Tab-separated table of C-alpha atoms and ligand atoms in Angstrom:
chain	number	residue	atom	x	y	z
A	128	MET	CA	55.252	-52.068	-40.043
A	129	SER	CA	55.544	-49.994	-36.846
A	130	THR	CA	57.236	-50.836	-33.549
A	131	ASP	CA	56.529	-54.257	-32.037
A	132	THR	CA	53.751	-53.908	-29.456
A	133	SER	CA	53.108	-56.358	-26.610
A	134	ILE	CA	49.726	-57.207	-25.118
A	135	TYR	CA	48.806	-57.406	-21.420
A	136	LEU	CA	45.420	-58.923	-20.472
A	137	HIS	CA	44.129	-58.445	-16.929
A	138	ILE	CA	42.118	-61.224	-15.272
A	139	PRO	CA	40.697	-59.642	-12.081
A	140	PHE	CA	39.444	-62.711	-10.213
A	141	CYS	CA	40.811	-64.380	-7.076
A	142	LYS	CA	39.347	-67.019	-4.790
A	143	HIS	CA	40.353	-64.947	-1.791
A	144	ARG	CA	41.656	-61.405	-1.409
A	145	CYS	CA	45.063	-61.580	0.353
A	146	ALA	CA	45.602	-58.996	3.070
A	147	TYR	CA	48.726	-57.425	1.531
A	148	CYS	CA	47.439	-57.170	-2.045
A	149	ASP	CA	46.428	-53.906	-3.716
A	150	PHE	CA	45.951	-55.268	-7.242
A	151	ASN	CA	42.693	-54.710	-9.066
A	152	THR	CA	41.150	-58.063	-8.252
A	153	TYR	CA	37.909	-59.315	-6.712
A	154	ALA	CA	37.008	-62.411	-4.699
A	155	GLY	CA	33.680	-64.203	-5.009
A	156	GLN	CA	32.883	-62.987	-8.543
A	157	GLU	CA	33.791	-66.146	-10.437
A	158	ALA	CA	30.210	-66.386	-11.749
A	159	THR	CA	30.961	-63.400	-13.987
A	160	ILE	CA	34.026	-65.017	-15.608
A	161	PRO	CA	32.126	-66.138	-18.771
A	162	ALA	CA	30.702	-62.628	-19.342
A	163	TYR	CA	34.119	-61.114	-18.617
A	164	VAL	CA	35.809	-63.376	-21.175
A	165	GLU	CA	33.193	-62.329	-23.764
A	166	ALA	CA	33.854	-58.656	-22.978
A	167	LEU	CA	37.616	-59.176	-23.210
A	168	ILE	CA	37.186	-60.753	-26.643
A	169	LYS	CA	35.085	-57.739	-27.683
A	170	GLU	CA	37.845	-55.405	-26.534
A	171	ILE	CA	40.411	-57.462	-28.503
A	172	GLU	CA	38.200	-57.245	-31.615
A	173	PHE	CA	37.571	-53.524	-31.093
A	174	ILE	CA	41.250	-52.638	-30.951
A	175	GLY	CA	42.103	-55.186	-33.641
A	176	ASN	CA	39.902	-53.224	-36.064
A	177	GLN	CA	41.701	-49.953	-35.342
A	178	LYS	CA	45.295	-50.848	-34.831
A	179	PRO	CA	48.188	-49.811	-37.030
A	180	ASP	CA	50.242	-52.632	-38.511
A	181	PHE	CA	52.614	-54.135	-35.919
A	182	ASN	CA	53.915	-57.454	-34.672
A	183	VAL	CA	53.096	-58.766	-31.206
A	184	PRO	CA	56.239	-60.268	-29.641
A	185	THR	CA	54.772	-61.104	-26.202
A	186	ILE	CA	51.420	-61.646	-24.484
A	187	PHE	CA	50.932	-61.700	-20.716
A	188	PHE	CA	47.856	-62.801	-18.757
A	189	GLY	CA	48.190	-61.141	-15.346
A	190	GLY	CA	45.896	-60.770	-12.393
A	191	GLY	CA	44.289	-61.539	-10.172
A	192	THR	CA	44.500	-65.237	-10.836
A	193	PRO	CA	44.411	-65.952	-14.583
A	194	SER	CA	44.630	-69.685	-13.864
A	195	LEU	CA	40.994	-69.535	-12.652
A	196	LEU	CA	39.976	-69.410	-16.332
A	197	SER	CA	39.297	-72.752	-18.013
A	198	GLY	CA	41.263	-74.233	-20.912
A	199	PRO	CA	38.448	-73.453	-23.415
A	200	GLN	CA	38.280	-69.845	-22.144
A	201	PHE	CA	42.015	-69.394	-22.785
A	202	ASP	CA	41.536	-71.015	-26.156
A	203	SER	CA	38.822	-68.554	-27.182
A	204	ILE	CA	40.850	-65.531	-25.985
A	205	MET	CA	43.973	-66.736	-27.811
A	206	SER	CA	41.940	-67.414	-30.985
A	207	ALA	CA	40.597	-63.848	-30.834
A	208	LEU	CA	44.158	-62.528	-30.402
A	209	PHE	CA	45.436	-64.567	-33.360
A	210	SER	CA	42.564	-63.259	-35.537
A	211	ALA	CA	43.029	-59.631	-34.510
A	212	PHE	CA	46.831	-59.306	-34.417
A	213	SER	CA	49.961	-60.399	-36.177
A	214	ILE	CA	51.540	-62.496	-33.424
A	215	SER	CA	55.209	-63.418	-33.827
A	216	ALA	CA	55.826	-67.107	-34.516
A	217	ASN	CA	58.047	-67.411	-31.429
A	218	ALA	CA	55.966	-65.091	-29.205
A	219	GLU	CA	56.414	-65.507	-25.450
A	220	VAL	CA	52.924	-66.058	-23.969
A	221	THR	CA	52.789	-66.072	-20.155
A	222	ILE	CA	50.066	-66.730	-17.619
A	223	GLU	CA	50.295	-65.994	-13.926
A	224	ALA	CA	49.023	-68.935	-11.896
A	225	ASN	CA	48.382	-69.758	-8.286
A	226	PRO	CA	49.883	-73.162	-7.547
A	227	GLY	CA	46.588	-74.479	-6.150
A	228	THR	CA	44.496	-73.633	-9.227
A	229	ILE	CA	45.938	-75.896	-11.890
A	230	SER	CA	45.415	-79.508	-12.944
A	231	PRO	CA	47.089	-81.659	-15.597
A	232	ALA	CA	44.038	-81.288	-17.880
A	233	LYS	CA	43.981	-77.503	-17.516
A	234	LEU	CA	47.703	-77.179	-18.164
A	235	ASP	CA	47.441	-79.397	-21.259
A	236	ALA	CA	44.669	-77.175	-22.591
A	237	ILE	CA	46.621	-74.007	-21.772
A	238	ARG	CA	49.700	-75.366	-23.554
A	239	LYS	CA	47.595	-76.263	-26.597
A	240	ALA	CA	46.272	-72.674	-26.621
A	241	SER	CA	49.881	-71.545	-27.440
A	242	ILE	CA	50.708	-70.403	-23.892
A	243	ASN	CA	54.357	-71.298	-23.310
A	244	ARG	CA	55.391	-69.691	-20.003
A	245	ILE	CA	53.905	-69.883	-16.488
A	246	SER	CA	54.647	-67.559	-13.617
A	247	PHE	CA	53.684	-69.218	-10.334
A	248	GLY	CA	52.969	-67.029	-7.293
A	249	VAL	CA	55.003	-69.003	-4.720
A	250	GLN	CA	55.971	-66.141	-2.343
A	251	SER	CA	57.464	-68.368	0.408
A	252	SER	CA	58.167	-72.000	1.216
A	253	ILE	CA	57.400	-71.547	4.919
A	254	THR	CA	53.874	-72.550	5.941
A	255	GLU	CA	53.549	-69.884	8.669
A	256	GLU	CA	54.661	-67.138	6.256
A	257	LEU	CA	52.184	-68.292	3.615
A	258	ARG	CA	49.420	-68.275	6.245
A	259	MET	CA	50.364	-64.777	7.326
A	260	LEU	CA	50.135	-63.662	3.678
A	261	GLU	CA	46.733	-65.433	3.533
A	262	ARG	CA	47.895	-67.535	0.593
A	263	SER	CA	45.913	-70.740	0.218
A	264	HIS	CA	48.746	-73.043	-0.921
A	265	ASP	CA	51.636	-74.701	0.881
A	266	PHE	CA	55.027	-75.567	-0.551
A	267	PHE	CA	54.003	-79.146	-1.378
A	268	THR	CA	51.380	-77.682	-3.709
A	269	VAL	CA	54.138	-75.661	-5.378
A	270	ILE	CA	56.277	-78.786	-5.882
A	271	GLU	CA	53.291	-80.566	-7.437
A	272	ALA	CA	52.402	-77.584	-9.628
A	273	VAL	CA	55.942	-77.348	-11.022
A	274	SER	CA	56.020	-81.082	-11.696
A	275	THR	CA	52.608	-80.955	-13.421
A	276	ALA	CA	53.759	-77.999	-15.543
A	277	ARG	CA	56.913	-79.855	-16.601
A	278	LYS	CA	54.859	-82.908	-17.566
A	279	ALA	CA	52.553	-80.685	-19.640
A	280	GLY	CA	55.621	-79.513	-21.614
A	281	PHE	CA	56.350	-76.106	-20.043
A	282	ASN	CA	60.079	-75.410	-20.157
A	283	ASN	CA	59.928	-71.748	-19.144
A	284	LEU	CA	58.731	-71.275	-15.553
A	285	ASN	CA	59.007	-68.269	-13.276
A	286	LEU	CA	58.615	-68.561	-9.516
A	287	ASP	CA	57.610	-65.322	-7.757
A	288	LEU	CA	58.894	-64.735	-4.214
A	289	ILE	CA	58.383	-62.035	-1.569
A	290	TYR	CA	60.934	-61.166	1.099
A	291	ALA	CA	61.055	-58.716	4.012
A	292	LEU	CA	57.879	-60.166	5.499
A	293	PRO	CA	56.942	-59.152	9.060
A	294	GLU	CA	58.902	-61.361	11.476
A	295	GLN	CA	60.712	-63.144	8.645
A	296	THR	CA	64.302	-64.068	9.492
A	297	LEU	CA	67.280	-64.171	7.154
A	298	ALA	CA	67.425	-67.931	7.768
A	299	SER	CA	63.800	-68.527	6.752
A	300	TRP	CA	64.277	-66.450	3.580
A	301	GLN	CA	67.413	-68.434	2.754
A	302	THR	CA	65.441	-71.658	3.212
A	303	THR	CA	62.824	-70.441	0.737
A	304	VAL	CA	65.391	-69.480	-1.905
A	305	LYS	CA	67.255	-72.781	-1.518
A	306	ARG	CA	64.047	-74.840	-1.750
A	307	VAL	CA	62.956	-72.907	-4.813
A	308	LEU	CA	66.299	-73.519	-6.517
A	309	GLU	CA	65.760	-77.260	-6.033
A	310	LEU	CA	62.816	-76.891	-8.422
A	311	GLU	CA	65.176	-75.545	-11.125
A	312	PRO	CA	62.965	-72.728	-12.436
A	313	GLU	CA	64.172	-70.881	-15.522
A	314	HIS	CA	63.370	-67.552	-13.856
A	315	ILE	CA	63.008	-66.131	-10.344
A	316	SER	CA	61.418	-62.834	-9.278
A	317	ALA	CA	61.992	-61.626	-5.719
A	318	TYR	CA	60.288	-58.455	-4.505
A	319	ALA	CA	60.381	-56.890	-1.054
A	320	LEU	CA	56.950	-56.696	0.568
A	321	THR	CA	55.486	-53.220	0.327
A	322	LEU	CA	52.777	-52.208	2.762
A	323	GLU	CA	50.199	-50.635	0.482
A	324	TYR	CA	47.832	-47.936	1.628
A	325	GLY	CA	44.242	-49.192	1.761
A	326	THR	CA	45.115	-52.878	2.288
A	327	PRO	CA	44.571	-54.657	5.627
A	328	PHE	CA	48.391	-54.987	5.952
A	329	GLY	CA	48.748	-51.223	5.440
A	330	ARG	CA	46.066	-50.495	8.076
A	331	TRP	CA	47.463	-52.981	10.597
A	332	ALA	CA	50.975	-51.608	10.159
A	333	SER	CA	49.799	-47.996	10.673
A	334	LYS	CA	48.037	-49.068	13.916
A	335	GLY	CA	51.175	-50.882	15.077
A	336	ILE	CA	49.486	-54.297	15.068
A	337	LEU	CA	51.702	-55.678	12.293
A	338	PRO	CA	55.448	-55.425	12.841
A	339	LEU	CA	57.051	-53.438	10.030
A	340	PRO	CA	59.713	-55.238	8.037
A	341	ASP	CA	63.151	-54.114	9.227
A	342	PRO	CA	64.815	-52.163	6.342
A	343	ASP	CA	68.354	-53.254	7.320
A	344	LEU	CA	67.300	-56.889	7.403
A	345	ALA	CA	65.520	-56.426	4.065
A	346	ALA	CA	68.785	-55.056	2.603
A	347	ASP	CA	70.693	-58.071	4.003
A	348	MET	CA	68.165	-60.424	2.426
A	349	TYR	CA	68.474	-58.675	-0.926
A	350	GLU	CA	72.279	-58.667	-0.890
A	351	TRP	CA	72.412	-62.327	0.109
A	352	THR	CA	69.960	-63.153	-2.698
A	353	MET	CA	72.077	-61.345	-5.307
A	354	ASP	CA	75.197	-63.272	-4.250
A	355	TYR	CA	73.552	-66.643	-3.783
A	356	LEU	CA	71.679	-66.611	-7.097
A	357	GLN	CA	74.785	-65.497	-8.948
A	358	GLN	CA	76.739	-68.415	-7.437
A	359	SER	CA	73.866	-70.683	-8.439
A	360	ASP	CA	74.196	-69.528	-12.060
A	361	TYR	CA	71.240	-67.205	-12.295
A	362	ALA	CA	71.915	-63.873	-14.005
A	363	GLN	CA	70.418	-60.822	-12.352
A	364	TYR	CA	69.288	-58.733	-15.294
A	365	GLU	CA	66.796	-56.483	-13.447
A	366	ILE	CA	66.615	-55.162	-9.879
A	367	SER	CA	64.247	-57.952	-8.786
A	368	ASN	CA	64.599	-60.545	-11.563
A	369	TRP	CA	66.997	-63.379	-12.318
A	370	ALA	CA	67.147	-65.767	-15.271
A	371	LYS	CA	68.887	-69.110	-15.473
A	372	ASN	CA	72.201	-68.503	-17.133
A	373	VAL	CA	72.251	-71.139	-19.841
A	374	GLU	CA	74.516	-69.647	-22.492
A	375	ASN	CA	75.075	-66.044	-21.575
A	376	ARG	CA	77.497	-65.588	-18.717
A	377	GLN	CA	76.605	-62.689	-16.486
A	378	SER	CA	79.431	-60.615	-17.923
A	379	THR	CA	77.936	-60.871	-21.413
A	380	VAL	CA	74.606	-59.239	-20.546
A	381	THR	CA	74.753	-56.115	-22.692
A	382	PHE	CA	72.399	-53.422	-23.856
A	383	ASP	CA	70.578	-55.738	-26.226
A	384	SER	CA	71.665	-59.197	-25.139
A	385	PHE	CA	69.851	-60.830	-22.240
A	386	PRO	CA	69.840	-64.325	-20.750
A	387	GLU	CA	67.745	-66.771	-22.763
A	388	PHE	CA	65.026	-66.981	-20.112
A	389	ALA	CA	64.768	-63.276	-19.285
A	390	CYS	CA	61.083	-62.299	-19.323
A	391	GLN	CA	60.628	-60.849	-22.798
A	392	HIS	CA	57.309	-59.260	-21.853
A	393	ASN	CA	58.719	-57.343	-18.922
A	394	LEU	CA	61.718	-56.308	-21.028
A	395	GLN	CA	59.210	-54.551	-23.271
A	396	TYR	CA	58.161	-52.438	-20.225
A	397	TRP	CA	61.707	-51.882	-19.002
A	398	ARG	CA	62.849	-50.821	-22.460
A	399	SER	CA	59.912	-48.349	-22.573
A	400	LEU	CA	58.506	-50.061	-25.665
A	401	PRO	CA	54.759	-50.091	-26.406
A	402	TYR	CA	52.162	-52.465	-25.018
A	403	LEU	CA	48.384	-52.615	-25.066
A	404	GLY	CA	46.518	-53.112	-21.784
A	405	LEU	CA	43.224	-54.994	-22.120
A	406	GLY	CA	40.749	-55.940	-19.396
A	407	ALA	CA	39.446	-54.243	-16.240
A	408	GLY	CA	42.042	-51.953	-14.690
A	409	ALA	CA	44.710	-52.732	-17.314
A	410	HIS	CA	47.273	-50.052	-18.163
A	411	GLY	CA	48.759	-49.490	-21.612
A	412	TYR	CA	51.416	-47.435	-23.371
A	413	ALA	CA	50.928	-47.110	-27.115
A	414	GLY	CA	50.272	-44.572	-29.849
A	415	GLY	CA	51.824	-41.809	-27.712
A	416	TYR	CA	49.412	-42.403	-24.794
A	417	ARG	CA	49.626	-43.855	-21.341
A	418	TYR	CA	46.110	-44.961	-20.499
A	419	SER	CA	44.122	-47.225	-18.192
A	420	ASN	CA	40.818	-49.065	-18.195
A	421	VAL	CA	37.874	-48.913	-15.848
A	422	LEU	CA	38.497	-50.919	-12.663
A	423	ARG	CA	35.218	-52.634	-11.873
A	424	ILE	CA	34.309	-55.879	-13.580
A	425	LYS	CA	30.611	-55.086	-14.122
A	426	THR	CA	31.323	-51.623	-15.546
A	427	TYR	CA	33.967	-53.104	-17.827
A	428	ILE	CA	31.502	-55.688	-19.142
A	429	ASP	CA	28.775	-53.017	-19.588
A	430	ARG	CA	31.105	-50.694	-21.491
A	431	LEU	CA	32.098	-53.407	-23.933
A	432	THR	CA	28.507	-54.615	-24.336
A	433	ASP	CA	27.115	-51.167	-25.177
A	434	SER	CA	28.840	-50.477	-28.482
A	435	GLN	CA	28.076	-46.760	-29.107
A	436	HIS	CA	31.690	-45.609	-29.323
A	437	ALA	CA	32.180	-43.676	-32.508
A	438	ASN	CA	35.124	-41.404	-31.792
A	439	LEU	CA	37.718	-43.627	-30.212
A	440	THR	CA	41.058	-43.885	-31.943
A	441	PHE	CA	43.902	-46.314	-31.319
A	442	PRO	CA	44.842	-47.330	-28.636
A	443	LEU	CA	41.716	-46.235	-26.730
A	444	THR	CA	38.742	-48.592	-26.353
A	445	PRO	CA	35.293	-48.329	-24.744
A	446	ALA	CA	36.916	-49.481	-21.484
A	447	THR	CA	39.447	-46.614	-21.321
A	448	VAL	CA	38.804	-44.161	-18.482
A	449	ASN	CA	42.164	-42.396	-18.134
A	450	GLN	CA	44.389	-41.231	-20.936
A	451	HIS	CA	47.476	-39.077	-20.968
A	452	ARG	CA	49.151	-37.860	-24.138
A	453	GLN	CA	52.853	-38.251	-23.403
A	454	THR	CA	55.154	-35.283	-23.870
A	455	GLN	CA	58.746	-35.970	-24.844
A	456	ARG	CA	59.724	-35.036	-21.287
A	457	ASP	CA	57.313	-37.688	-19.921
A	458	ASP	CA	58.817	-40.269	-22.260
A	459	ILE	CA	62.359	-39.346	-21.240
A	460	SER	CA	61.540	-39.620	-17.518
A	461	ASP	CA	59.786	-42.962	-17.973
A	462	TYR	CA	62.624	-44.207	-20.163
A	463	MET	CA	65.259	-43.450	-17.514
A	464	ILE	CA	63.281	-44.965	-14.646
A	465	ASN	CA	62.432	-48.108	-16.618
A	466	ASN	CA	65.766	-48.715	-18.287
A	467	LEU	CA	67.881	-48.135	-15.189
A	468	ARG	CA	66.080	-51.104	-13.628
A	469	LEU	CA	68.083	-53.266	-16.057
A	470	VAL	CA	71.023	-53.576	-13.726
A	471	GLN	CA	73.537	-54.883	-16.219
A	472	ALA	CA	72.363	-53.599	-19.569
A	473	GLY	CA	71.586	-50.123	-18.185
A	474	VAL	CA	70.929	-47.062	-20.342
A	475	ALA	CA	73.057	-46.725	-23.487
A	476	ASP	CA	73.769	-43.233	-24.771
A	477	SER	CA	73.425	-44.513	-28.372
A	478	ASP	CA	69.865	-45.774	-27.717
A	479	PHE	CA	68.929	-42.584	-25.865
A	480	ARG	CA	70.146	-40.531	-28.862
A	481	SER	CA	68.221	-42.599	-31.377
A	482	ARG	CA	65.016	-42.323	-29.277
A	483	PHE	CA	65.206	-38.675	-28.263
A	484	GLY	CA	67.601	-36.943	-30.663
A	485	SER	CA	70.090	-35.717	-28.057
A	486	GLY	CA	72.796	-37.241	-25.892
A	487	LEU	CA	72.012	-38.535	-22.420
A	488	LEU	CA	74.490	-36.165	-20.815
A	489	ASP	CA	73.077	-33.207	-22.778
A	490	VAL	CA	69.847	-33.780	-20.842
A	491	PHE	CA	71.051	-35.222	-17.517
A	492	GLN	CA	74.667	-34.134	-17.014
A	493	LYS	CA	74.191	-32.838	-13.458
A	494	GLU	CA	72.036	-35.772	-12.366
A	495	MET	CA	74.527	-38.303	-13.725
A	496	GLU	CA	77.532	-36.553	-12.191
A	497	ASP	CA	75.804	-36.409	-8.792
A	498	LEU	CA	74.747	-40.062	-8.943
A	499	ILE	CA	78.189	-41.254	-10.056
A	500	ARG	CA	79.791	-39.221	-7.255
A	501	ALA	CA	77.350	-40.769	-4.752
A	502	GLY	CA	78.351	-44.248	-5.933
A	503	LEU	CA	74.855	-45.088	-7.168
A	504	ILE	CA	75.532	-45.114	-10.921
A	505	GLU	CA	78.560	-46.309	-12.869
A	506	LYS	CA	79.633	-45.494	-16.401
A	507	LYS	CA	80.991	-48.169	-18.763
A	508	THR	CA	81.710	-48.370	-22.449
A	509	SER	CA	79.960	-51.118	-24.388
A	510	ASP	CA	80.002	-51.557	-28.193
A	511	GLY	CA	81.455	-48.055	-28.547
A	512	SER	CA	78.623	-46.408	-26.585
A	513	GLU	CA	78.629	-45.040	-23.061
A	514	VAL	CA	76.373	-47.115	-20.809
A	515	PHE	CA	75.103	-45.932	-17.410
A	516	ARG	CA	73.875	-48.460	-14.874
A	517	LEU	CA	73.138	-48.912	-11.191
A	518	THR	CA	76.000	-49.950	-8.942
A	519	ARG	CA	75.394	-52.621	-6.318
A	520	ARG	CA	74.650	-49.825	-3.831
A	521	GLY	CA	72.406	-48.203	-6.426
A	522	ARG	CA	70.337	-51.398	-6.640
A	523	LEU	CA	69.599	-51.063	-2.917
A	524	LEU	CA	68.698	-47.391	-3.265
A	525	GLY	CA	66.986	-47.470	-6.660
A	526	ASN	CA	64.166	-45.136	-5.604
A	527	GLN	CA	66.647	-42.392	-4.696
A	528	VAL	CA	68.153	-42.720	-8.164
A	529	PHE	CA	64.823	-42.725	-9.996
A	530	LEU	CA	63.632	-39.601	-8.186
A	531	ARG	CA	66.376	-37.629	-9.964
A	532	PHE	CA	64.658	-38.246	-13.291
A	533	VAL	CA	61.153	-37.253	-12.238
A	534	ASP	CA	60.104	-33.675	-13.040
B	276	SF4	S1	46.180	-64.287	-5.120
B	276	SF4	FE1	47.605	-62.684	-5.819
B	276	SF4	S2	46.353	-61.224	-6.972
B	276	SF4	FE2	44.941	-62.520	-5.779
B	276	SF4	S3	44.567	-61.355	-3.910
B	276	SF4	FE3	46.259	-62.784	-3.468
B	276	SF4	S4	48.112	-61.598	-3.936
B	276	SF4	FE4	46.396	-60.489	-4.874
């Protein structure tokens, strides 16, 4: 059996397109959800007939707003996945959900469809900030959503937050983090707002209408978050991700030991391990390829409906529009950029050797020496292997570090 391979399914529907969002998602197309689900099942069956033998350790429904699908729609997608793949008995299966799009009945149905983790897009607890982001919920809806999820039996919840919003103060960010901790999530993600080209936020910022987030304040928010969550017993295992520290103390996070509630699906990405991307606009990394699917919903449905696709080999499907055969150099670059995000586990020389056949310093001696001298990377020894990881300063300046590993 070959390397475990995860599955990402993209659900590109939202009730409203938020002004800061550059994801592949569409508002006002909910009428096409049934046809989209049928097409997604066809893509699952297509790849299921071609795949090599592997186990699926994690499945992730991302979006868009996956929680717009009904319980029976999740059930039929999960049934297709169980028929097509060998899914691990304890697989982590996550859906992203907007707090305002769930009900007790829907969550019961989702739980029965073997989905065992929910990631709620909370973003802020402050009504004015949520309005500015054009999010349709308020924090009371979040409280209700978490309570409903607990009652439906979910014991693995992530709450997603965004900081460095225009006009956000350190105090308002602290209020959000403290309120969120009251809800006792197993996992917290906190990302700085990025102003994406092509979004209304990006356009308004370039015209000077939207105040840019202050980078020094953003750094203060990030540093405060690292300290506060650590004191609150959440282990930071990735630049922007924390997991409730149930058994593992922060000091015991090692190359292959993570907190119990670390997101197993995202660890697959950060460890540069393979995953299939299914659905409109999904990206995948498997069989030596990085590839992506067609963006538009209608074209995606048409491509899966018209089944004249003789010469496609794993992992490509009728929906694939971009494919890149990875060179070893591509894999090494991606590996460094992904693995260095794991702020405690870092990159182990022993793993690098077993993946690429040479020592880390044989390939990156100058880069590592420069980064260690600049105080951005530190070297430790763990289980007899040298481990390289970001320092606290390196976490703030991650992009400068990653650039050193790009050709
Ligand atoms: S709900 Fe999420 S995915 Fe949908 S438009 Fe807003 S930010 Fe983007």
